[in-house]
Amino acid sequence: MLELINITAGYHGRHLLEGANATLTKGELATLVGANGAGKSTLLRIMSGDLAPLEGEVTVAGRPLGGMSRRELARLVSVVNTDRVEADALTVREVVEMGRYPHTGFFGRLGADDRRIVDEALAVTGTERFSTRNVSTLSDGERQKVMVARALAQDTPVVLLDEPTAFLDVAGRVELLNLLRRLAAECDKAVLLSSHHISSALELSDKLWLMPGDRTLVVDTPANLIAAQKAAEPANALDRLFAGRNVTFDPMRLDYR
């Protein structure tokens, strides 16, 4: 659904990725993992059309992002950022309704189909029970669910999330990741999120996109990545992810120690 083709990315003369290729497909939950500064947010900005790659291109449904208008792109790719949305004066439902703006007319008026899609987004994310509350009254976990509901209301085949669990406790993190996995499978979305939590990513993701910091992007299933690490393959991506740091990957704990 979304494809990276020979992507080279970076800034200020520094390359973070070179010649990266990857495909995100419908029904799949993928997690982008890498050390701080590896380029996760840069790559997500390229995938969302906010930043042009130095080389290569990103396509969605076979169409290059560079040739799309902002409205066209917003109908194909929705984004949930780490930054808090300044919407404290709005109700939960009003925030979710904002996801329909790429599909409405000049005045942004919602029709019956728009309201139905909003209702479905609230229901599937479990946010309908507090849809009349102001966003300012929500916990971090509830707020993140609302942002996911807004992305669902945008009704795009691709959903990108930048560190969506950054402000959540363990229970909130697992709950949100389970929700995203369910949305990918049941709503046939291509979902990719960035995360620092390797154990959750290995347990819940269909694919991992690893940025080891050597300008490569490694895309594989958790099972294959763990098998390569257990076999002590010299180029295995899990050991390379934090190369040079005083940590090792423990395949029994599915985490670094």
Backbone as a ProteinNet text record, in pm:
[ID]
protein_1_A
[PRIMARY]
MLELINITAGYHGRHLLEGANATLTKGELATLVGANGAGKSTLLRIMSGDLAPLEGEVTVAGRPLGGMSRRELARLVSVVNTDRVEADALTVREVVEMGRYPHTGFFGRLGADDRRIVDEALAVTGTERFSTRNVSTLSDGERQKVMVARALAQDTPVVLLDEPTAFLDVAGRVELLNLLRRLAAECDKAVLLSSHHISSALELSDKLWLMPGDRTLVVDTPANLIAAQKAAEPANALDRLFAGRNVTFDPMRLDYR
[TERTIARY]
82.6	0	86.5	182.7	281.7	418.2	493.9	622.7	733	845.5	966.9	1054.3	1097	1176.5	1309.1	1416.2	1552.7	1561.5	1507.4	1503.1	1637.9	1688.6	1801.2	1749.3	1775.1	1719	1826.2	1810.6	1903.4	1885.5	1981.5	1974.6	2113.7	2136.6	2264.2	2383.2	2365.8	2474.7	2498.2	2416	2431.9	2323.9	2364	2269.3	2233.4	2102.9	2053.4	2014.2	1970.1	1933.7	1989.7	2025.9	2072.2	2014	1941.7	1888	1790.8	1707.4	1614	1491.5	1453.6	1333.9	1248.3	1117.6	1026.7	884.2	798.8	657.3	571.7	473.3	373.9	243.7	188.3	69.7	-54.3	-170.6	-296.8	-309.7	-371.2	-390	-268	-166	-38.1	-8	38.8	91.1	242.4	310.5	457.2	506.1	620.8	678.9	818.3	841.8	971.3	1051.5	1168.2	1248.9	1391.8	1447.7	1586.4	1628.6	1756.9	1808.3	1772.5	1780.3	1759.4	1859.2	1807.5	1893.8	1913.5	1853.5	1869	1791.8	1686.4	1611.2	1468.3	1412.1	1274.4	1174.6	1183.2	1089.2	1110.9	1235.5	1263.8	1198.3	1211.2	1150.8	998.3	938.5	793.4	748.2	823.3	788.4	795.4	890.8	899.7	779.5	741.9	629.5	495.8	488.3	363.1	358	466.7	469.5	510	549.7	590.6	735.3	812.4	954	990.8	1063	1104.6	1232.2	1242.9	1368.2	1478.4	1602.6	1715	1721.7	1686	1677.6	1565.1	1515.3	1410.9	1272.4	1171.9	1035.2	951.8	841.5	742.2	615.2	556.3	429.9	323.2	199.8	83.4	-14.8	-53.2	-140.9	-82.2	50.9	118.5	139.6	94.6	106	214.6	306.2	409.9	350.5	398.8	350.5	378.9	492.3	532.2	436.5	355.7	263.1	123.5	102.7	-31.3	-50.8	-176.2	-211.6	-224.7	-227.4	-241.5	-373.2	-480.5	-609.5	-606.7	-546.1	-535	-456.1	-345	-261.4	-334.9	-413.1	-486.7	-597.9	-634.2	-733.3	-669.4	-535.8	-464.2	-382.3	-328.8	-239.8	-285.3	-309.7	-338.4	-222.2	-200	-82.4	-125.4	-70.5	-87.9	50	68.2	198	208.7	332.5	356.2	307.1	322.2	286.9	140	113.7	-24.4	-97.8	-216.3	-298.6	-364.9	-355.1	-416.2	-565.8	-638.7	-782.5	-860.1	-804.5	-865.5	-1005.7	-1038.4	-1170.4	-1275.3	-1231.4	-1322.6	-1363.1	-1476.8	-1518.3	-1446.9	-1451	-1391.1	-1452.7	-1583.2	-1648.5	-1606.1	-1592.3	-1551.3	-1410.9	-1321.8	-1186.6	-1189.5	-1267.3	-1275.7	-1338	-1434.7	-1497.3	-1397.1	-1291.4	-1188.3	-1124.2	-1126.9	-1071.9	-1146.3	-1268.5	-1348.7	-1320.3	-1242.2	-1222.7	-1166.3	-1076.6	-1030.2	-1140.9	-1252.5	-1359.5	-1480.9	-1485.4	-1601.8	-1580.9	-1685	-1676.6	-1605	-1614.1	-1540.3	-1572.6	-1700.3	-1741.7	-1725	-1679.7	-1653.2	-1776	-1890.6	-2013.9	-2021.6	-2057	-2064.5	-2201.4	-2200.4	-2323.8	-2352.5	-2455.3	-2495.1	-2384.6	-2319.2	-2210.9	-2092.5	-2061.8	-1951.9	-1980.9	-2103.8	-2139.4	-2136.7	-2175.8	-2171	-2026.8	-1934.4	-1793.4	-1734.4	-1773	-1727.8	-1779.4	-1907.5	-1965.4	-1888.6	-1852.9	-1780.3	-1640.1	-1574.3	-1439.9	-1444.3	-1545.7	-1561.8	-1588.4	-1671.5	-1709.4	-1589.9	-1516.5	-1410.1	-1292.4	-1274.5	-1165.4	-1209.6	-1337.8	-1387.8	-1395.4	-1403	-1407.7	-1549.5	-1645.7	-1782.2	-1841.4	-1795.6	-1853	-1816.4	-1710.5	-1678.5	-1670.4	-1751.1	-1743.5	-1789.7	-1866.5	-1914.6	-1822.6	-1719.6	-1627.8	-1530.7	-1484.7	-1380	-1247.2	-1166.5	-1037.2	-948.8	-967.6	-886.3	-905.5	-1015.2	-1043.6	-989	-925.6	-885.6	-748.5	-729.9	-597.9	-515	-384.6	-298.4	-343.1	-378.9	-422.6	-550.4	-646.1	-771.2	-747.4	-657.8	-628.7	-567.5	-477.7	-417.1	-520.2	-615.2	-721.8	-805.2	-827.4	-903.4	-828.1	-696.1	-617.5	-621.6	-622.9	-636.9	-775.6	-878.1	-1014.5	-1024.4	-958.5	-958.9	-893.1	-781.8	-715.5	-806.2	-882.8	-975.8	-1088.9	-1136.4	-1242.1	-1192.7	-1063.8	-1006.3	-1019.1	-1038.4	-1071.5	-965.3	-839.8	-729.1	-683.2	-629.2	-577.3	-448.5	-374.1	-246.2	-255.9	-210.2	-207.1	-65.1	-5.2	130.4	123	196.8	194.5	336.9	367.6	501	499.1	560.9	569.7	434.4	331.4	198.6	189	286.4	281.4	377.3	430.6	537.2	495	368.4	323.6	241.6	243.7	155.9	232.9	161.5	220.8	215.2	264.3	273.3	136.7	36.9	-97.2	-154	-137	-186.6	-116.9	14.3	89.8	40.8	25.2	-20.1	-161.1	-246.3	-384.2	-389.6	-310.2	-311.2	-253.1	-145.7	-86.5	-181.7	-253.4	-354	-463.8	-503.8	-604.3	-553.5	-429.8	-375.3	-363.4	-325.2	-316.6	-453.7	-555	-691.2	-742	-709.8	-752.7	-690	-562	-495.2	-563.3	-591.6	-649.4	-796.8	-874.8	-1020.2	-1065.4	-992	-1030	-944.3	-855.4	-772.3	-689.6	-631.1	-544.5	-398.3	-315.7	-170.9	-121.4	-77.4	-44.9	103.7	169.1	308.4	325.6	389.2	418	565	619.5	755.5	748.3	848.8	847.1	987.6	1010.1	1134.4	1117.4	995.6	966.5	978.8	1099.4	1127.2	1048.7	1028	958	813.2	744.5	606.5	602	698.9	702.1	719.3	808	831.4	709.9	637	521.3	398.1	379.4	251.9	258.5	378.4	389.4	395.4	342	357.9	496.2	545.3	678.8	747.7	880.6	960.1	1041.7	1045.9	1134.7	1244.5	1364.7	1474.8	1572.8	1611.5	1711.5	1834	1931.9	2047	2145.6	2123.9	2215.2	2332.1	2328.1	2435.4	2383.2	2279.1	2217	2135.3	2108.6	2026.8	1890.1	1794.8	1662.7	1638.5	1619.2	1597.8	1451.5	1383.5	1241.5	1225.7	1168.8	1150.3	1046.8	1007.1	912.9	985.6	916	979.9	1043	974.5	1026.4	1161.1	1171.3	1296.8	1409	1376.4	1477.6	1531.8	1440.7	1483.9	1564.8	1521.8	1595	1736.9	1752.8	1886.4	1973.7	1913.3	1990.5	2031.3	1940.3	1972	2081.9	2081.9	2183.7	2316.3	2318.5	2439.5	2492.7	2401.2	2443.6	2515.9	2630.6	2713.3	2646.6	2552.7	2489	2347.1	2312.4	2173.2	2138.3	2017.3	1977.4	1954.5	1910.4	1883.1	2011.1	2120.6	2247.5	2306	2277.2	2329.2	2252.3	2130.3	2042.6	2106.6	2177.7	2246.7	2394.7	2453.9	2595.6	2680.9	2781.2	2869.7	2819.6	2697.7	2643.2	2657.9	2658	2679.8	2548.9	2482.7	2359.2	2362.1	2293.2	2279.6	2133.8	2095.4	1957.3	1939.9	1837	1805.4	1682.8	1697.1	1582.9	1477.7	1512.8	1415.1	1322.2	1378.1	1298.2	1244.1	1290.7	1254.6	1284.9	1398.5	1433.4	1584.8	1632.2	1774	1801.7	1922.9	1961.2	2109.3
-120.3	0	126	130.7	238.6	176.9	237.8	180.3	285.8	249.9	330	274.3	362.4	318.7	394.2	322.1	377.4	511.4	514.6	639.3	670.1	788.5	843.4	964.3	966.3	1070.9	1126.7	1253.6	1315.5	1465.4	1533.4	1678.2	1732	1859	1927.6	1845.9	1781.7	1705.6	1569.5	1531	1401.3	1305.2	1187.5	1086.5	993.9	978.2	885.2	752	757.7	638.2	651.1	538.3	538.2	417.6	444.3	337.1	245.1	299.5	215.7	179.2	51.8	1.5	-73.7	-50	-119.7	-103.7	-196.6	-191.6	-214	-127.9	-141.6	-181.1	-295.5	-348.8	-338.4	-343.4	-338.6	-459.6	-438	-544.9	-571.9	-487.1	-511	-401.9	-444.3	-351.8	-364.5	-255.2	-253.4	-151.2	-179.8	-89.1	-48.2	82.4	139.6	160.7	98.1	100.2	143.2	226.1	267.5	352.8	370.6	454.3	600.2	682.3	825.7	879.1	958.8	1015.7	928.6	809	719.1	769.3	850	905.1	858.7	807	756	866.3	979.2	1088.1	1145.5	1151	1198.5	1108.2	977.2	883.6	894.2	909.2	925	1052.1	1160.1	1285.2	1268.5	1189.9	1161.8	1078.9	979.6	892.6	966.8	1072.1	1147.9	1263	1284.1	1391.1	1525.4	1532.2	1659.5	1696.5	1598.2	1621.4	1541.8	1604.6	1535.2	1455.3	1335.2	1260	1325	1298	1347.8	1276.2	1149	1069.5	968.3	915.8	814.9	876.7	789.8	838.6	745.2	800.2	723.9	719.7	602.5	590.1	534.4	576.3	520.4	475.8	349.5	291.7	315.3	311.3	325.4	467.6	565.9	706.3	775.8	849.2	920.7	1030.2	1041.2	1145	1284	1298.6	1430.3	1491.7	1409.8	1461.4	1485.3	1473.1	1487.1	1623.6	1671.3	1789	1748.2	1846.9	1816.9	1745.2	1784.4	1719.2	1574.6	1550.9	1413.8	1327.9	1381.2	1305.4	1275.9	1372.8	1355.9	1253	1217.4	1111.6	973	969.5	842.6	811	914.5	894.6	982.8	922.5	999.4	982.1	1085.5	1090.2	1122.9	1048.8	1078.2	1112.5	1238.8	1284.4	1272.8	1278	1275.2	1403.1	1515.4	1644.7	1648.5	1706.7	1723.4	1821.1	1781.7	1870.6	1972.6	2100.3	2205.7	2210	2124.6	2114.2	2103.8	2160	2142.5	2200.5	2298.6	2360.6	2281.3	2178.3	2098.7	1971.6	1917.6	1787.5	1678.4	1558.3	1443.9	1427.1	1434.2	1416.1	1523.8	1646.4	1753.9	1730.3	1678.3	1647.5	1536.3	1432.1	1321.1	1367.9	1457.7	1511.5	1586.1	1639.2	1709.2	1617.2	1487	1392.7	1388	1439.2	1435.9	1552.8	1651.4	1773.1	1748.3	1650.8	1627.4	1580	1534.5	1477.9	1570.1	1678.1	1766	1880.7	1958.3	2071.6	2189.7	2303.2	2424	2466.4	2451.4	2497.3	2389.7	2270.5	2165	2109.2	2114.9	2064.6	1912.8	1847	1701.6	1655.2	1558.4	1496.7	1370.5	1299.3	1177.1	1072.6	1055.2	957.2	996.1	1126.4	1172.4	1140.8	1167.7	1141.8	992.8	910.6	765.6	718.6	771.1	733.1	777.8	896.3	943.8	852.4	814.9	723.1	591.6	539.2	412.6	426.6	539.4	562.4	570.7	637.6	645.9	508.2	430.1	298.4	201.9	196.7	97.5	129.5	255.4	293.2	299.8	274.3	277.5	416.4	518.4	657	715	638.9	691.9	717.2	642.5	657.2	790.3	856.9	990.6	1093.2	1073.3	1159.3	1301.5	1324.8	1460.4	1535.6	1468.8	1534.8	1626.1	1729.3	1813.9	1738.7	1762	1695.4	1728.5	1846.8	1888.9	1799.3	1723.2	1637.8	1496.6	1467.2	1329.8	1295.4	1167.5	1116.1	1106	1082.1	1067.7	952.6	841	725.4	752.6	819.5	853.5	950.1	1046.4	1144.4	1076.3	981.5	912.1	831.2	771.2	698.3	791.9	913.5	1012.4	1049.4	1064.3	1096	981.2	857.4	742.6	742.9	776.2	783.7	889.9	1003.2	1107.9	1057.7	983.6	927.9	828.1	749.7	655.3	728.1	836.4	914.7	975.2	997.8	1049.4	947.1	819.4	711.4	694.2	680.3	659.5	513.9	462.1	325	311.2	423.2	421.3	509.9	457.8	533.2	528.7	646.3	657.5	722	667.2	718.9	736.1	858.1	888.7	879.5	774.6	752.2	768.5	695	714.3	671.4	592.4	545.3	621	733.2	804	847.1	886.2	939.1	838.4	711.7	612.7	521.9	470.9	370.1	235.2	131.2	-0.4	-49	-38	-85.8	-6.9	125.6	208.4	178.9	150.7	118.9	-10.1	-114.3	-242.6	-231.4	-158.3	-141.6	-71.3	35.9	108.2	24	-49.8	-134.4	-246.3	-303.2	-404.1	-345.2	-220.7	-152.5	-133.5	-88.7	-66.2	-197	-303.4	-433.6	-478.5	-456.8	-493.9	-409.5	-281.1	-193	-234	-269.8	-313.6	-437.6	-533.1	-659.5	-647	-580.3	-577.3	-467.2	-355.9	-244.1	-239	-336.7	-349.2	-223.9	-169	-52.3	-96.2	-17.4	-34	60.3	6.4	86.7	73.7	188.8	189.2	290.1	246.9	337	329	438.1	436	412.7	344.1	310.9	278.9	301.5	259.2	126.1	73.9	-44.4	-170.7	-225.5	-337.9	-462.3	-487.5	-609.3	-608.1	-496	-485.3	-496.3	-434.6	-440	-583.2	-658.2	-795.9	-884.8	-857.4	-940.6	-908.8	-783.1	-742.1	-703.8	-684.5	-636.6	-752	-727.4	-822.1	-808.5	-684.3	-657.1	-554.7	-561.8	-457	-388.1	-255.3	-175.7	-125.4	-177.6	-144.2	-49.5	55.7	150.6	137.7	54.3	28.6	144.3	252.3	364.1	356.2	259.4	246.2	279.2	362.7	411.7	304.6	191.8	87.6	83.3	23.8	-5.1	-154	-224	-369	-396.1	-464.8	-496.7	-647.5	-700.3	-845.4	-875.6	-1002	-1044.3	-1060	-1046	-1069.8	-1207.8	-1309.9	-1446.5	-1459.1	-1400.9	-1409.6	-1332	-1216.6	-1135.4	-1205.4	-1266.3	-1336.5	-1460.5	-1533	-1652.9	-1617.5	-1507.4	-1465.4	-1427.4	-1365.8	-1328.1	-1451.6	-1547.4	-1669.7	-1749.2	-1745.2	-1818.4	-1743.2	-1624.8	-1541.6	-1508	-1484.9	-1442.1	-1307.7	-1293	-1174	-1042.2	-1044.9	-920.2	-907.3	-982.9	-978.9	-840.3	-797.5	-657.8	-623.7	-718.8	-689.1	-655.8	-724.5	-692.3	-561.9	-530.9	-408.7	-285.3	-303.6	-189.8	-91.7	-142.9	-57	-91.4	-114.4	-150.2	-40.7	-83.7	10.4	57.6	17.3	53.3	-68	-45.1	-151.7	-224.7	-275.1	-350.4	-471.4	-576.8	-695.7	-736.4	-799.7	-844.5	-981.2	-994.5	-1119.8	-1179.8	-1286.6	-1343.2	-1405.8	-1439	-1495.1	-1385.3	-1267.1	-1154.1	-1069.6	-1093.6	-1012.2	-864.5	-839.9	-701.4	-691.6	-567.8	-543	-531.9	-567.5	-558.4	-519.8
0	0	0	94.4	95.8	70.6	-18.7	-56	-53.1	7.9	1.4	-109.6	-199.4	-313.6	-313	-276.9	-278.9	-205.7	-82.7	-6.8	58.6	30.9	104.4	181.3	311.4	397.4	488.7	525.8	618.7	620.9	680.4	691.6	721.8	685.4	710.8	660.1	544.6	485.9	546.8	645	710.3	661.7	613.6	568.7	684.7	708.4	809.7	747.2	622.9	546.9	406.3	348.3	210.1	137.8	29.5	-54.8	15	103.5	180.1	96.7	106.5	38.7	139.1	135.7	226.9	176.3	218	180.4	303.4	321.3	428.1	362.7	404.4	338.1	426.4	363	436.1	528.2	643.5	739.9	825	813.4	880.3	981.9	1098.7	1199	1199.7	1170	1169.2	1270.2	1331.5	1429.6	1385.8	1386.4	1350.8	1478.6	1486.2	1608.4	1575.1	1661.4	1645.5	1763	1778.9	1887.1	1861.2	1965	1946.6	1844.6	1750	1647.6	1526.2	1526.5	1411.3	1290	1314.1	1201.2	1191.3	1299.4	1294.8	1256.8	1326.9	1298.8	1159.5	1115.6	979.6	877	895.7	801.2	802.7	920	927.2	857.1	869.7	801.4	650.2	603.3	460	415	495.6	459.8	462.5	543.9	552.6	453	378.5	279.8	334.2	462.6	523	490	444.8	415.8	291.4	200.7	79	105.2	50.3	65.1	-17.5	19.3	-59.3	-193.6	-191	-313.8	-296.6	-409.6	-406.7	-394.2	-377.6	-364.7	-278.7	-228.4	-153.3	-237	-250.2	-321.7	-228.6	-250.6	-181.3	-288.5	-283.9	-386.4	-525.7	-535	-663	-709	-631.1	-670.2	-588.3	-652.9	-578.1	-490.5	-366.5	-276.5	-332.2	-399.4	-447.8	-548	-613.2	-713.3	-661.6	-529.6	-473	-408.8	-411.1	-332.8	-187	-96.9	46	73.5	4.1	26.8	-21	-138.6	-188.9	-92.1	-43.5	49.4	179	226.8	352.7	340.8	219.8	200.4	194.6	190.5	181.9	306.4	370.8	486.1	600.9	717.5	839	935.3	1017.6	1104.4	1246.6	1343	1485.4	1539.9	1579.9	1628.3	1779.7	1828.7	1972.4	2039.2	1970.6	2028.3	2067.7	2181.7	2226.5	2135	2091.5	2010.4	2101	2062.8	2143.3	2112.9	2181.6	2155.5	2285	2393.2	2524.5	2534.1	2450.6	2456.7	2379.1	2306.4	2224.6	2297.1	2257.7	2308.7	2229.8	2283.3	2214.9	2076.2	2067.6	1937.6	1838	1883.2	1793.1	1738.5	1822.9	1776.8	1672.8	1697.7	1603	1472	1479.8	1358.1	1271.2	1331.5	1253.8	1150.5	1175.6	1080.1	948.5	944.7	822.6	729.1	773	693.8	553.6	531.9	393.8	299.6	356.5	274.2	261.2	338.7	337	239.7	217.1	126.8	188.9	121.1	160.4	303.3	343.9	475.7	583.5	545.1	642.1	709.7	643.2	703.4	690.6	798.8	799.6	753.7	662.2	618	697.8	658.2	729.8	725.3	610.3	599.3	687	693.6	779.1	925.2	968.8	1108.6	1139	1041.9	1061.2	1078.8	997.4	1006.2	1139.8	1185.9	1316.9	1427	1419.3	1518.4	1522.5	1404.9	1397.3	1457.4	1430.6	1485.5	1637.2	1691	1836.2	1896.1	1827.9	1880.1	1880.5	1769.9	1758	1850.3	1886.9	1977.6	2123.3	2149.3	2285.7	2344.3	2260.8	2308.5	2306.9	2257.7	2249.8	2388.4	2489.8	2623.7	2688	2639.4	2692.2	2578.3	2473.9	2355.1	2381.4	2488.7	2517.8	2614.1	2664.9	2757.6	2683.5	2750.9	2694.8	2696.2	2595	2585.4	2706.3	2762.9	2877.4	2999.2	3004.5	3120.4	3104.3	2991.6	2962.2	3019.2	3048	3082.1	2954.6	2970.8	2853.8	2765.3	2827.5	2750.3	2673.9	2738.7	2671.9	2556.8	2579.5	2474.9	2352	2374	2261.6	2184	2253.9	2184.9	2098.5	2147.5	2070.6	1942.8	1952.5	1834.1	1732.3	1782	1692.1	1629.4	1708.1	1654.8	1546.2	1566.3	1463.6	1334.7	1348.8	1231	1159.7	1236.1	1174.7	1103.2	1164	1100	968.7	957.5	833.1	721.6	761.6	668.2	559.5	603.9	511.9	516.6	407.4	410.7	489.5	507.5	578.4	702.1	816.6	941.6	996.1	1019.2	1073.4	1210.7	1306.8	1443.4	1493.5	1540.8	1591.8	1744	1797.2	1942.2	2012.6	1971	2030.4	2176.5	2225.6	2364.2	2454.7	2406.3	2479.4	2619	2638.1	2766.8	2847.6	2805	2867	2962.1	3064.2	3151	3079.9	3144	3079.4	3033.9	3121.3	3086.1	2968.8	2972.2	2863.9	2732.8	2740.7	2620.4	2556.5	2636	2582.6	2527.7	2598.7	2553.3	2418.5	2401.2	2275.1	2162.3	2189.4	2085.7	2044.5	2140.7	2106.5	2019.4	2050.5	1969.6	1826.9	1811.3	1677.5	1599.4	1668.4	1601.1	1552.4	1636.8	1599.3	1482	1483.1	1374.7	1242.1	1245.4	1123.1	1065.9	1152.8	1107.4	1069.4	1155	1135.2	1040.5	1036.3	948.8	822.1	805.9	685.8	660.4	767.7	756.9	751.9	684.6	691.7	800	913.6	1031.8	1063.2	1079.1	1121.8	1233.4	1342.8	1453.8	1488.8	1541	1594.1	1743.8	1797	1939.4	1987.8	2117.4	2182.5	2254.7	2258.8	2339.6	2253.6	2249.5	2161.2	2200.4	2330.1	2370.9	2322.4	2339.9	2291.6	2140	2072.4	1926.3	1876.4	1940.5	1898.5	1923.5	2030.2	2065.4	1981.3	1941.6	1883.4	1735.7	1680.3	1542	1442.5	1324.4	1214.2	1152	1146.3	1092.7	1181.9	1186.3	1248.4	1140.9	1148	1064.7	1157.6	1142.7	1233	1166.1	1241.3	1194.3	1285.6	1247.4	1335.5	1345.9	1271.7	1280	1183.7	1090.9	991.7	851.7	847.4	723.1	651.8	717	656.1	724.1	655.3	710.4	692.8	805.2	802.5	831.6	740.2	756.5	757.5	866.7	875.8	983	991.3	1094.2	1227	1339.2	1468.2	1478.3	1426.6	1435.6	1364.1	1244.9	1169.9	1238.4	1293.5	1360.3	1484.4	1561.9	1682.8	1647.5	1543.1	1501.1	1457.4	1385.7	1341.7	1460.5	1560.8	1679.2	1758.5	1774.8	1848.3	1779	1645.5	1569.7	1565.7	1628.7	1635.3	1497.4	1403	1270.2	1284	1221.9	1246	1208.9	1114	1070.4	1123.6	1229.2	1274.5	1327	1290.8	1311.6	1458.1	1538.8	1679.4	1756	1724.3	1788.1	1734.2	1607.1	1546.2	1590.8	1643.8	1671.9	1768.6	1869.5	1965.7	1971.2	1853.9	1845.9	1909.3	1986.8	2052.6	2188	2223	2354.7	2446.7	2574.8	2671.7	2703.8	2597.8	2614.2	2521.3	2560.7	2476.3	2470.5	2360.5	2345.8	2410	2493.1	2560.1	2492.8	2413.3	2340.8	2431.8	2554.4	2647.4	2699.2	2724.6	2774.8	2662	2539	2422.6	2447.2	2508.7	2539.8	2559.5	2570.3	2594.1	2744.1	2783.5	2924.6	2935.1
[MASK]
+++++++++++++++++++++++++++++++++++++++++++++++++++++++++++++++++++++++++++++++++++++++++++++++++++++++++++++++++++++++++++++++++++++++++++++++++++++++++++++++++++++++++++++++++++++++++++++++++++++++++++++++++++++++++++++++++++++++++++++++++++++++++++++++++

